[in-house]
mmCIF file with all atom_site columns, C-alpha atoms and ligand atoms in Angstrom:
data_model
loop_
_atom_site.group_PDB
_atom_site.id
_atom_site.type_symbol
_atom_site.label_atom_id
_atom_site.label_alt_id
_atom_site.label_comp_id
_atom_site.label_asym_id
_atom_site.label_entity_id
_atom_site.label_seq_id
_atom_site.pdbx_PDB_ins_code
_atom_site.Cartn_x
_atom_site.Cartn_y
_atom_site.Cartn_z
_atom_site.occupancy
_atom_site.B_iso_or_equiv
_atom_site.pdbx_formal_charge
_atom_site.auth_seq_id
_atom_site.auth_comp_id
_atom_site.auth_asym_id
_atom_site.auth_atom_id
_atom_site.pdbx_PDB_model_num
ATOM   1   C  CA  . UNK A 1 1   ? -30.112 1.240   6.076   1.00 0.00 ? 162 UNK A CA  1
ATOM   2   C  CA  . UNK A 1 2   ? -31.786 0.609   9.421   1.00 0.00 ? 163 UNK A CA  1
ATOM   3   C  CA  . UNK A 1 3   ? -32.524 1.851   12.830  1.00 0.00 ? 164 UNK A CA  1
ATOM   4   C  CA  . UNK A 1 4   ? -30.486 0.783   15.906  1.00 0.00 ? 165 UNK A CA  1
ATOM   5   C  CA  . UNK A 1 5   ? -33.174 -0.057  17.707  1.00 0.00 ? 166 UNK A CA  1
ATOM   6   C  CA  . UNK A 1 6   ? -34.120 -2.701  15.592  1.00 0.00 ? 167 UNK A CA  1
ATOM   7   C  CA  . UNK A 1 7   ? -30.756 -4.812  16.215  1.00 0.00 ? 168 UNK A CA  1
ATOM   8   C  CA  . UNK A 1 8   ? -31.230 -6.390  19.628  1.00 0.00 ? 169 UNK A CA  1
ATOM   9   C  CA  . UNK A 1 9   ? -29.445 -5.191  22.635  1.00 0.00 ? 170 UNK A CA  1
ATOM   10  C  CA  . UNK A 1 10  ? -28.158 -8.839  23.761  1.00 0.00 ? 171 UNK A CA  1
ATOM   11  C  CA  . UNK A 1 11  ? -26.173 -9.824  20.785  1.00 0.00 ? 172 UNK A CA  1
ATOM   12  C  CA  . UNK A 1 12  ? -28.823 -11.944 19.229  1.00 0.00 ? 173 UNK A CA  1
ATOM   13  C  CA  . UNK A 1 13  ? -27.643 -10.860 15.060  1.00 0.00 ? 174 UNK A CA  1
ATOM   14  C  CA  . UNK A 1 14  ? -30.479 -9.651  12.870  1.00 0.00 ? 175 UNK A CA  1
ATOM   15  C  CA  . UNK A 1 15  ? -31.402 -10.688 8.992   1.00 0.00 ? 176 UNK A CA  1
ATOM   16  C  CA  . UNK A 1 16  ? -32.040 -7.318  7.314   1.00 0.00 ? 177 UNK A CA  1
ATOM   17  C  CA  . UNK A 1 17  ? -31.727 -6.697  3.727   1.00 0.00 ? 178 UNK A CA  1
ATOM   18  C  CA  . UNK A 1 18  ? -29.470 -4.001  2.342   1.00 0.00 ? 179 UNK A CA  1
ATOM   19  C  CA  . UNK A 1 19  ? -31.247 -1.132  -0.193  1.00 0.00 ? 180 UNK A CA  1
ATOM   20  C  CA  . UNK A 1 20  ? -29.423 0.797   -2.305  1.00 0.00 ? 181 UNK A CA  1
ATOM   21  C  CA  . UNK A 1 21  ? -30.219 3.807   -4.158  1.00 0.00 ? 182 UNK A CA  1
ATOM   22  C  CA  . UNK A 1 22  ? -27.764 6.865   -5.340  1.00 0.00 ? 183 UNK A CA  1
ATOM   23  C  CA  . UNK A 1 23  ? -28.206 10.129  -6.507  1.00 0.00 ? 184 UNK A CA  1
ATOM   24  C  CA  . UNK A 1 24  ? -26.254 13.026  -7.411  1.00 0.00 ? 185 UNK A CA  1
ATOM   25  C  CA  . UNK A 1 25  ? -26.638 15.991  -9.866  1.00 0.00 ? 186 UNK A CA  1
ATOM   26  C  CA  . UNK A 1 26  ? -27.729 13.908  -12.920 1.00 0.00 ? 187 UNK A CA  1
ATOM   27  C  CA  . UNK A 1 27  ? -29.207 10.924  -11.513 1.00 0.00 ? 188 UNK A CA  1
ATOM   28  C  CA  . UNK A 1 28  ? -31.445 9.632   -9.054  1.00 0.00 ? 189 UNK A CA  1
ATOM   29  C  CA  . UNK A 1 29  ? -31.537 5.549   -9.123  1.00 0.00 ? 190 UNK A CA  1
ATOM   30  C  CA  . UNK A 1 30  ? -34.417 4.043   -7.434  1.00 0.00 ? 191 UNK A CA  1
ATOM   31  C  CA  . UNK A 1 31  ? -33.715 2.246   -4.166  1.00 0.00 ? 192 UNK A CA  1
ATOM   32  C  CA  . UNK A 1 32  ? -33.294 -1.313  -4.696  1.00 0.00 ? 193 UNK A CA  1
ATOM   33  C  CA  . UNK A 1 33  ? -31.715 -4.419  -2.204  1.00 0.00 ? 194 UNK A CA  1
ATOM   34  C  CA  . UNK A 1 34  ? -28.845 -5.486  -3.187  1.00 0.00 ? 195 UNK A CA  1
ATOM   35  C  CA  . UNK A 1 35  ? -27.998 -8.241  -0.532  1.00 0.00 ? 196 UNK A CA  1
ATOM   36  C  CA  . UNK A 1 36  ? -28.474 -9.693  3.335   1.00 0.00 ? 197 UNK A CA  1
ATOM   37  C  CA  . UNK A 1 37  ? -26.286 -8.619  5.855   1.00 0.00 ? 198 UNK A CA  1
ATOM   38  C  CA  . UNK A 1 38  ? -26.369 -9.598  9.360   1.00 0.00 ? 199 UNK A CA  1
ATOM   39  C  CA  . UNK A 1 39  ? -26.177 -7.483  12.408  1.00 0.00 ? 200 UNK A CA  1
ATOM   40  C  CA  . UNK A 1 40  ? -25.317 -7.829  15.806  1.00 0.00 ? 201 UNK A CA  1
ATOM   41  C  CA  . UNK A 1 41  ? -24.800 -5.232  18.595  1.00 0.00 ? 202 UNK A CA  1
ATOM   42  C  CA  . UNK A 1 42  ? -21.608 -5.488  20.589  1.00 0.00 ? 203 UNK A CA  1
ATOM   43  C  CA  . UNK A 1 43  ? -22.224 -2.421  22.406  1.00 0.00 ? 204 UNK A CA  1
ATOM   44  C  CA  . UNK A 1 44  ? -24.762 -0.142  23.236  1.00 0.00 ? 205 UNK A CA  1
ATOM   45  C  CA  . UNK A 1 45  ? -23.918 1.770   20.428  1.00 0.00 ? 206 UNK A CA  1
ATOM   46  C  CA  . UNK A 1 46  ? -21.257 -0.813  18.410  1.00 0.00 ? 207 UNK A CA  1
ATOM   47  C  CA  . UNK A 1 47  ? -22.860 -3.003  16.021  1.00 0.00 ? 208 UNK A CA  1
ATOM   48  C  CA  . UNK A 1 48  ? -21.043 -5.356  13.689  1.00 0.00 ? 209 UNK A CA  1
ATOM   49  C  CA  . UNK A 1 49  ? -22.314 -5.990  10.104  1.00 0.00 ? 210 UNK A CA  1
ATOM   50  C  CA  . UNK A 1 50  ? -21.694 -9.941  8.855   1.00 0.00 ? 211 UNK A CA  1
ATOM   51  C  CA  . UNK A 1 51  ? -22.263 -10.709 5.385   1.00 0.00 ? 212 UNK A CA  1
ATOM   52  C  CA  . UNK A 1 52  ? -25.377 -13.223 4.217   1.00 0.00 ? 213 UNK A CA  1
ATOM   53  C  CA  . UNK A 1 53  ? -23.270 -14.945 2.018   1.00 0.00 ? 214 UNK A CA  1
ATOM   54  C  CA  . UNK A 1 54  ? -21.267 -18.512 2.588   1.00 0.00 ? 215 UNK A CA  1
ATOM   55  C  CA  . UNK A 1 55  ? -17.293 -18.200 1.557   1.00 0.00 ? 216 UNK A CA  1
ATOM   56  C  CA  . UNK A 1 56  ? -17.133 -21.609 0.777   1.00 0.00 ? 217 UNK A CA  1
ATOM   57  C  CA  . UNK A 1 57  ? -19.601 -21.797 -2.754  1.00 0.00 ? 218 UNK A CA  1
ATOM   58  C  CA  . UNK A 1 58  ? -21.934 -19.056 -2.205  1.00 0.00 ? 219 UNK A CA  1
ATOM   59  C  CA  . UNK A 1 59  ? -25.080 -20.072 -0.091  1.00 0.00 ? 220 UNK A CA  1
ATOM   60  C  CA  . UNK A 1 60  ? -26.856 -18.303 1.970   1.00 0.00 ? 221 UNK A CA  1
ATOM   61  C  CA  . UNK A 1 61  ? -26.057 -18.302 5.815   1.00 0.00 ? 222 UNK A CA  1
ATOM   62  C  CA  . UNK A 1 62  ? -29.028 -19.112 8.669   1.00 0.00 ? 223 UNK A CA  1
ATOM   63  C  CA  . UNK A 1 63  ? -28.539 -18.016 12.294  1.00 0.00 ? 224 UNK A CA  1
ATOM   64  C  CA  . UNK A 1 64  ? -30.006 -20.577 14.209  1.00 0.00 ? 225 UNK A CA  1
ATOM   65  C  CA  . UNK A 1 65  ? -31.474 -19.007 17.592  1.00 0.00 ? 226 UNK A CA  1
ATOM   66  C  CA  . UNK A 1 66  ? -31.210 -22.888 19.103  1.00 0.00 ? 227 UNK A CA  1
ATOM   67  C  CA  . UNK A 1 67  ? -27.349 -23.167 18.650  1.00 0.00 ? 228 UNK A CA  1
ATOM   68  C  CA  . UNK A 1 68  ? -27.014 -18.931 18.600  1.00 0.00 ? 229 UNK A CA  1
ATOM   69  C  CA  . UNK A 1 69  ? -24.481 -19.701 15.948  1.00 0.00 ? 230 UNK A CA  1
ATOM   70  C  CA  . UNK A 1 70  ? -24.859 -19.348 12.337  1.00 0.00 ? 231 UNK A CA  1
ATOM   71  C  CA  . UNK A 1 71  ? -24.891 -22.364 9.929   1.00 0.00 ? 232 UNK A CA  1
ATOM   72  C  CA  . UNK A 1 72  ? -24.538 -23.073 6.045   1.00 0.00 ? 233 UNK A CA  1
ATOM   73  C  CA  . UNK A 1 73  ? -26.792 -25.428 4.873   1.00 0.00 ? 234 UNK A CA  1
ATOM   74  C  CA  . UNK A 1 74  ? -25.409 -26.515 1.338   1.00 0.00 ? 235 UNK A CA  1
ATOM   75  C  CA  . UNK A 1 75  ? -22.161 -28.077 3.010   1.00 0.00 ? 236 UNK A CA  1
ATOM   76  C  CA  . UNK A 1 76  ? -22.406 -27.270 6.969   1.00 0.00 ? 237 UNK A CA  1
ATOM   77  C  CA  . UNK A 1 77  ? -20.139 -24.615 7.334   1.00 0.00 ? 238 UNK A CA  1
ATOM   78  C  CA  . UNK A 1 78  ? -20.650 -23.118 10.852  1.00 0.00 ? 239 UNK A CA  1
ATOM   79  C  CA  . UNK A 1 79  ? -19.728 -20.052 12.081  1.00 0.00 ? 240 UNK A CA  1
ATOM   80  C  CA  . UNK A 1 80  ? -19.707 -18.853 16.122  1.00 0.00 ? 241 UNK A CA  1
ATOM   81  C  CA  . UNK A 1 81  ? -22.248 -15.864 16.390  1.00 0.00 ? 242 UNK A CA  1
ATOM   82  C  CA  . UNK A 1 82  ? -18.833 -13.289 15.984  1.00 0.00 ? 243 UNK A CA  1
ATOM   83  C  CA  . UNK A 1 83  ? -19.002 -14.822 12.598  1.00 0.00 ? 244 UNK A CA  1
ATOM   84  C  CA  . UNK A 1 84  ? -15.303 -17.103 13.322  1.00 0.00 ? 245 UNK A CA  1
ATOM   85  C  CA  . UNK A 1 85  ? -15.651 -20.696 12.261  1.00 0.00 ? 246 UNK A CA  1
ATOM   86  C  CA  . UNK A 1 86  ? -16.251 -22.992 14.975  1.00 0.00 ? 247 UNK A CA  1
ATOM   87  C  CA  . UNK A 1 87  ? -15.901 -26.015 13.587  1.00 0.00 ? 248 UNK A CA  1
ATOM   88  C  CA  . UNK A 1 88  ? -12.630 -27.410 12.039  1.00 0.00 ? 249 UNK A CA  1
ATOM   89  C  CA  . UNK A 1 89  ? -14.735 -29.418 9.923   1.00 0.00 ? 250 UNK A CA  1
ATOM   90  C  CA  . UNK A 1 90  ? -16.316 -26.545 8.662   1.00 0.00 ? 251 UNK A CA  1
ATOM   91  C  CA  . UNK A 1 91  ? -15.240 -26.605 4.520   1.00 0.00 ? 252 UNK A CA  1
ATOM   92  C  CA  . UNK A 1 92  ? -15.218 -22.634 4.427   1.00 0.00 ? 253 UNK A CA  1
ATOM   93  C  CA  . UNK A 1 93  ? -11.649 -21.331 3.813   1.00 0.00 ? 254 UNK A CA  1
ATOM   94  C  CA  . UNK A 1 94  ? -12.658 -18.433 5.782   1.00 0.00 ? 255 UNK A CA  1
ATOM   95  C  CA  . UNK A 1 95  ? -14.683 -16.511 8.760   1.00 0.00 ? 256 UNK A CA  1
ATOM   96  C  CA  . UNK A 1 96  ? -18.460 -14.630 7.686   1.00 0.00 ? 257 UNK A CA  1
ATOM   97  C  CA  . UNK A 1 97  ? -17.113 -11.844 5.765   1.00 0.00 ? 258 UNK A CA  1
ATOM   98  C  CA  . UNK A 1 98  ? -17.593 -8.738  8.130   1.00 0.00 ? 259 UNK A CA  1
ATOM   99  C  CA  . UNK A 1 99  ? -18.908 -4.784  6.091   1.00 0.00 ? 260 UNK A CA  1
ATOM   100 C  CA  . UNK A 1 100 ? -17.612 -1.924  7.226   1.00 0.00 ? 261 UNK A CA  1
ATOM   101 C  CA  . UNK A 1 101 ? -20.303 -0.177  9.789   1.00 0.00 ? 262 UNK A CA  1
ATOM   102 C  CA  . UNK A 1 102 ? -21.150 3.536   11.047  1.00 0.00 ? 263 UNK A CA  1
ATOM   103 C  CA  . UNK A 1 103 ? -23.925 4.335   13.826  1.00 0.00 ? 264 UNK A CA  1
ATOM   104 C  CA  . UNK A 1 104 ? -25.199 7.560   13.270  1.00 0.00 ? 265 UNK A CA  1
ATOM   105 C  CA  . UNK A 1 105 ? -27.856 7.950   16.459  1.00 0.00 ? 266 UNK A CA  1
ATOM   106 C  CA  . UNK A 1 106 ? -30.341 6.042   15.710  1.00 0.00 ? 267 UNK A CA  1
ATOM   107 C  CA  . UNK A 1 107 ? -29.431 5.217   11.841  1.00 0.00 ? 268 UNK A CA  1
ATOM   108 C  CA  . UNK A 1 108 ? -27.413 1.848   10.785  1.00 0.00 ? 269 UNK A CA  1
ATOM   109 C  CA  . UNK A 1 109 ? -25.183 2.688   7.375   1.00 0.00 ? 270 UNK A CA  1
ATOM   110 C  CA  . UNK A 1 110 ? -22.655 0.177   5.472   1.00 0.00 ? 271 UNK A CA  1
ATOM   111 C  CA  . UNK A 1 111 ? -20.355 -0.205  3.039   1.00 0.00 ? 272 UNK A CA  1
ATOM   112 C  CA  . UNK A 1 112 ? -21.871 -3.122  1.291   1.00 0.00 ? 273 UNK A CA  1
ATOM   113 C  CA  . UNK A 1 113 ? -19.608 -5.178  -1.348  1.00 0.00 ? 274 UNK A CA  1
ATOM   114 C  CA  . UNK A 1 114 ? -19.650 -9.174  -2.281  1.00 0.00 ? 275 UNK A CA  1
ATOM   115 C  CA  . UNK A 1 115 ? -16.465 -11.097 -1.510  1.00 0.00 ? 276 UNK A CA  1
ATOM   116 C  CA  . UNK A 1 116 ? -14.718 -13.453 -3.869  1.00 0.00 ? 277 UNK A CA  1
ATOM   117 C  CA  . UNK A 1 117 ? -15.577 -17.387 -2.520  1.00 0.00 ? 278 UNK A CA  1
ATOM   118 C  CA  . UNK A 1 118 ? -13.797 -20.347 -2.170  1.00 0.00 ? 279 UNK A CA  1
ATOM   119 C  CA  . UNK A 1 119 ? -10.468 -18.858 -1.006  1.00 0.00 ? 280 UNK A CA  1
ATOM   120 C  CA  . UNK A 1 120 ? -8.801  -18.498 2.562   1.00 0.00 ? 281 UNK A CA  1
ATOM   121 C  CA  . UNK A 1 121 ? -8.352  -14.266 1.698   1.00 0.00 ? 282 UNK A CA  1
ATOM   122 C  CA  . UNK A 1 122 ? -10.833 -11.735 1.825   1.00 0.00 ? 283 UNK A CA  1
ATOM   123 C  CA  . UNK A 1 123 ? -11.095 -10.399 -1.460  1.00 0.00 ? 284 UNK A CA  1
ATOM   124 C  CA  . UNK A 1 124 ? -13.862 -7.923  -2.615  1.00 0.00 ? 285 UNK A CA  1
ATOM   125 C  CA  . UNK A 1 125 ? -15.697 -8.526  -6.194  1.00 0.00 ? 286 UNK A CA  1
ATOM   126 C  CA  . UNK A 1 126 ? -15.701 -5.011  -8.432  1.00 0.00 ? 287 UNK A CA  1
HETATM 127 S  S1  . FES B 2 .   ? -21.542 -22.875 0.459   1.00 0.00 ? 484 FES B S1  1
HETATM 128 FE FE1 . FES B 2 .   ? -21.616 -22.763 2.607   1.00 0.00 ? 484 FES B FE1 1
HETATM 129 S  S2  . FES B 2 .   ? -20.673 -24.586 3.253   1.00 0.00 ? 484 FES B S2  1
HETATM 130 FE FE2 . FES B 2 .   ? -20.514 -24.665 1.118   1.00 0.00 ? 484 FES B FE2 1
#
């Protein structure tokens, strides 16, 4: 989905957008994106994968470079740049929900999915 050099070295997380395309012996579906994820390095070859998308209702996140922590804008949720909520005041039930991530040299992959909002527990959508 994206090269590592592209996610910066000190931490700083990354907007990129997530394509998706799939083909196998029958089909061959056209690469479209299919959401925002966030990454951040944690190592020189670690990088963590946070998901665009607010637990409380639904909005989408903004990293603010200022603060270097992320922030919700449709009911200020904010989240500490690992994506943990840093505020008690914070309405989200719940942490940025985190995507499973594999480095493969230089190439970024993920298991996209959407969680369910509005609840303390992770749960992925079908
Ligand atoms: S949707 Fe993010 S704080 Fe409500």
């Amino acid at each position: 989905m994206g090269g590592l050099s592209s996610v910066p070295a000190d931490g700083t997380p990354v907007r990129v957008a997530v394509i998706s395309g799939r083909s196998d012996a029958w089909t061959r579906d056209k690469a479209v994106p299919v959401g925002v994820v966030y990454l951040r390095r944690t190592g020189p070859s670690q990088v963590v994968a946070l998901h665009s998308v607010c637990p409380h209702a639904g909005c989408f996140i903004d990293y603010q470079t200022d603060r270097k922590a992320f922030f919700c804008p449709c009911h200020d949720s904010t989240f500490a740049v690992d994506g943990s909520i840093n505020d008690p005041r914070s309405p989200s039930p719940r942490s940025m929900d985190t995507l499973a991530v594999e480095v493969r040299g230089e190439s970024v992959w993920l298991r996209f999915q959407n969680f369910r909002s509005g609840i303390p527990a992770k749960v992925a959508l079908t």
